[in-house]
Amino acid sequence: AWQGGVIVPVSIPLNDDWSISLSPELDVRPDADGSGRHAGYALAGGVGRAVGSVNLGAELWVDVDDDPAARVTQASFDLTAAWTPRALKDVQLDASAYVGLNRRTPDLQLVFGLAHRF
């Protein structure tokens, strides 16, 4: 089944080191029974700080899945770190920890990533 959505990320620098961000999201998601579609909503808001070549962040995330069968709300507190090595300007290494804030959200998720700009 298809789904789609729109995210409107906004980041506002407060000074050379600090920024705040907000990412509201509106989705069209398939129903659990496969018979239609419903709305989903998400919002992430946080603060970020640059420390040399490392960007650190903390955010709150909420997702509401308005499925007619059962509405599910998830929420987490997220910590992120992204590092771009000076010698590899097109490479970024990421690490994140997502801590669930309610019963519908996993207690802890750890994520590691590698991105390369082409």
C-alpha positions as a Markdown table, in Angstrom:
| # | Residue | x | y | z |
|---|---|---|---|---|
| 1 | Ala | 0.0 | 0.0 | 0.0 |
| 2 | Trp | 1.2 | 3.5 | -0.7 |
| 3 | Gln | 1.6 | 6.3 | 1.8 |
| 4 | Gly | 2.9 | 9.8 | 1.5 |
| 5 | Gly | 3.4 | 12.9 | 3.5 |
| 6 | Val | 4.9 | 16.4 | 3.9 |
| 7 | Ile | 7.5 | 17.5 | 6.3 |
| 8 | Val | 8.3 | 21.2 | 6.8 |
| 9 | Pro | 11.7 | 21.4 | 8.6 |
| 10 | Val | 12.6 | 24.7 | 10.1 |
| 11 | Ser | 16.0 | 25.4 | 11.7 |
| 12 | Ile | 16.8 | 28.8 | 13.2 |
| 13 | Pro | 20.4 | 29.6 | 14.2 |
| 14 | Leu | 20.5 | 31.4 | 17.5 |
| 15 | Asn | 24.2 | 32.2 | 17.2 |
| 16 | Asp | 27.3 | 30.6 | 15.7 |
| 17 | Asp | 27.0 | 27.5 | 17.9 |
| 18 | Trp | 23.3 | 27.0 | 18.9 |
| 19 | Ser | 20.1 | 26.5 | 16.9 |
| 20 | Ile | 16.5 | 25.4 | 17.4 |
| 21 | Ser | 14.5 | 23.3 | 15.0 |
| 22 | Leu | 10.9 | 22.3 | 14.4 |
| 23 | Ser | 9.7 | 19.6 | 11.9 |
| 24 | Pro | 5.9 | 19.3 | 11.6 |
| 25 | Glu | 4.7 | 16.4 | 9.5 |
| 26 | Leu | 1.4 | 15.4 | 8.0 |
| 27 | Asp | 0.9 | 11.9 | 6.4 |
| 28 | Val | -1.6 | 9.8 | 4.5 |
| 29 | Arg | -1.1 | 6.3 | 5.9 |
| 30 | Pro | -2.8 | 3.0 | 4.9 |
| 31 | Asp | -5.3 | 1.5 | 7.3 |
| 32 | Ala | -4.3 | -1.6 | 9.3 |
| 33 | Asp | -7.1 | -3.6 | 7.6 |
| 34 | Gly | -6.0 | -2.5 | 4.1 |
| 35 | Ser | -9.3 | -1.0 | 3.2 |
| 36 | Gly | -8.5 | 2.7 | 3.1 |
| 37 | Arg | -6.2 | 5.5 | 4.4 |
| 38 | His | -6.0 | 7.8 | 7.4 |
| 39 | Ala | -4.1 | 10.7 | 8.7 |
| 40 | Gly | -0.9 | 10.6 | 10.7 |
| 41 | Tyr | 0.8 | 13.5 | 12.4 |
| 42 | Ala | 4.3 | 14.0 | 13.8 |
| 43 | Leu | 6.3 | 16.8 | 15.3 |
| 44 | Ala | 9.9 | 17.0 | 16.3 |
| 45 | Gly | 11.3 | 20.0 | 18.1 |
| 46 | Gly | 14.8 | 20.4 | 19.5 |
| 47 | Val | 18.0 | 22.3 | 20.1 |
| 48 | Gly | 21.4 | 21.8 | 18.5 |
| 49 | Arg | 24.9 | 22.8 | 19.3 |
| 50 | Ala | 28.0 | 22.8 | 17.1 |
| 51 | Val | 31.2 | 21.7 | 19.0 |
| 52 | Gly | 34.0 | 21.9 | 16.5 |
| 53 | Ser | 33.3 | 19.4 | 13.7 |
| 54 | Val | 30.6 | 17.6 | 15.8 |
| 55 | Asn | 26.9 | 18.6 | 15.9 |
| 56 | Leu | 25.0 | 17.6 | 19.0 |
| 57 | Gly | 21.2 | 17.7 | 19.4 |
| 58 | Ala | 18.4 | 17.0 | 21.8 |
| 59 | Glu | 14.8 | 16.8 | 20.7 |
| 60 | Leu | 11.3 | 15.7 | 21.7 |
| 61 | Trp | 9.4 | 13.7 | 19.1 |
| 62 | Val | 5.7 | 12.8 | 19.0 |
| 63 | Asp | 3.8 | 10.7 | 16.3 |
| 64 | Val | 0.1 | 10.1 | 16.2 |
| 65 | Asp | -1.2 | 7.4 | 13.9 |
| 66 | Asp | -5.0 | 8.0 | 13.6 |
| 67 | Asp | -5.8 | 4.5 | 12.2 |
| 68 | Pro | -9.6 | 3.8 | 12.6 |
| 69 | Ala | -8.8 | 0.4 | 14.2 |
| 70 | Ala | -6.8 | 1.9 | 17.0 |
| 71 | Arg | -5.1 | 5.3 | 17.5 |
| 72 | Val | -1.5 | 5.0 | 18.4 |
| 73 | Thr | 0.6 | 7.8 | 19.9 |
| 74 | Gln | 4.4 | 7.4 | 20.3 |
| 75 | Ala | 6.8 | 9.9 | 22.0 |
| 76 | Ser | 10.5 | 9.9 | 22.6 |
| 77 | Phe | 13.4 | 12.0 | 23.9 |
| 78 | Asp | 16.2 | 11.8 | 21.4 |
| 79 | Leu | 19.9 | 12.6 | 21.6 |
| 80 | Thr | 22.0 | 12.9 | 18.4 |
| 81 | Ala | 25.6 | 13.4 | 17.4 |
| 82 | Ala | 27.0 | 13.9 | 13.9 |
| 83 | Trp | 30.6 | 14.2 | 13.0 |
| 84 | Thr | 32.2 | 15.3 | 9.7 |
| 85 | Pro | 35.9 | 14.4 | 9.6 |
| 86 | Arg | 38.0 | 17.4 | 8.4 |
| 87 | Ala | 39.8 | 15.2 | 5.9 |
| 88 | Leu | 36.5 | 13.8 | 4.5 |
| 89 | Lys | 34.2 | 16.8 | 3.9 |
| 90 | Asp | 31.6 | 14.6 | 2.1 |
| 91 | Val | 31.4 | 12.0 | 4.9 |
| 92 | Gln | 29.3 | 12.2 | 8.0 |
| 93 | Leu | 29.1 | 9.7 | 10.9 |
| 94 | Asp | 26.0 | 9.7 | 13.1 |
| 95 | Ala | 25.0 | 8.2 | 16.4 |
| 96 | Ser | 21.6 | 8.6 | 18.1 |
| 97 | Ala | 19.8 | 7.3 | 21.1 |
| 98 | Tyr | 15.9 | 7.4 | 21.3 |
| 99 | Val | 14.4 | 7.0 | 24.7 |
| 100 | Gly | 10.7 | 6.1 | 24.7 |
| 101 | Leu | 8.4 | 8.3 | 26.8 |
| 102 | Asn | 5.3 | 6.1 | 26.7 |
| 103 | Arg | 4.3 | 2.5 | 26.6 |
| 104 | Arg | 3.7 | 2.5 | 22.8 |
| 105 | Thr | 7.3 | 3.6 | 22.1 |
| 106 | Pro | 10.3 | 1.3 | 22.4 |
| 107 | Asp | 12.2 | 1.9 | 25.6 |
| 108 | Leu | 15.6 | 2.5 | 23.9 |
| 109 | Gln | 16.7 | 2.5 | 20.3 |
| 110 | Leu | 20.4 | 3.1 | 19.3 |
| 111 | Val | 21.1 | 4.1 | 15.7 |
| 112 | Phe | 24.5 | 4.4 | 14.0 |
| 113 | Gly | 24.9 | 5.8 | 10.4 |
| 114 | Leu | 27.2 | 6.8 | 7.7 |
| 115 | Ala | 26.4 | 9.3 | 5.0 |
| 116 | His | 28.3 | 10.2 | 1.9 |
| 117 | Arg | 27.5 | 13.2 | -0.3 |
| 118 | Phe | 28.0 | 12.6 | -4.0 |
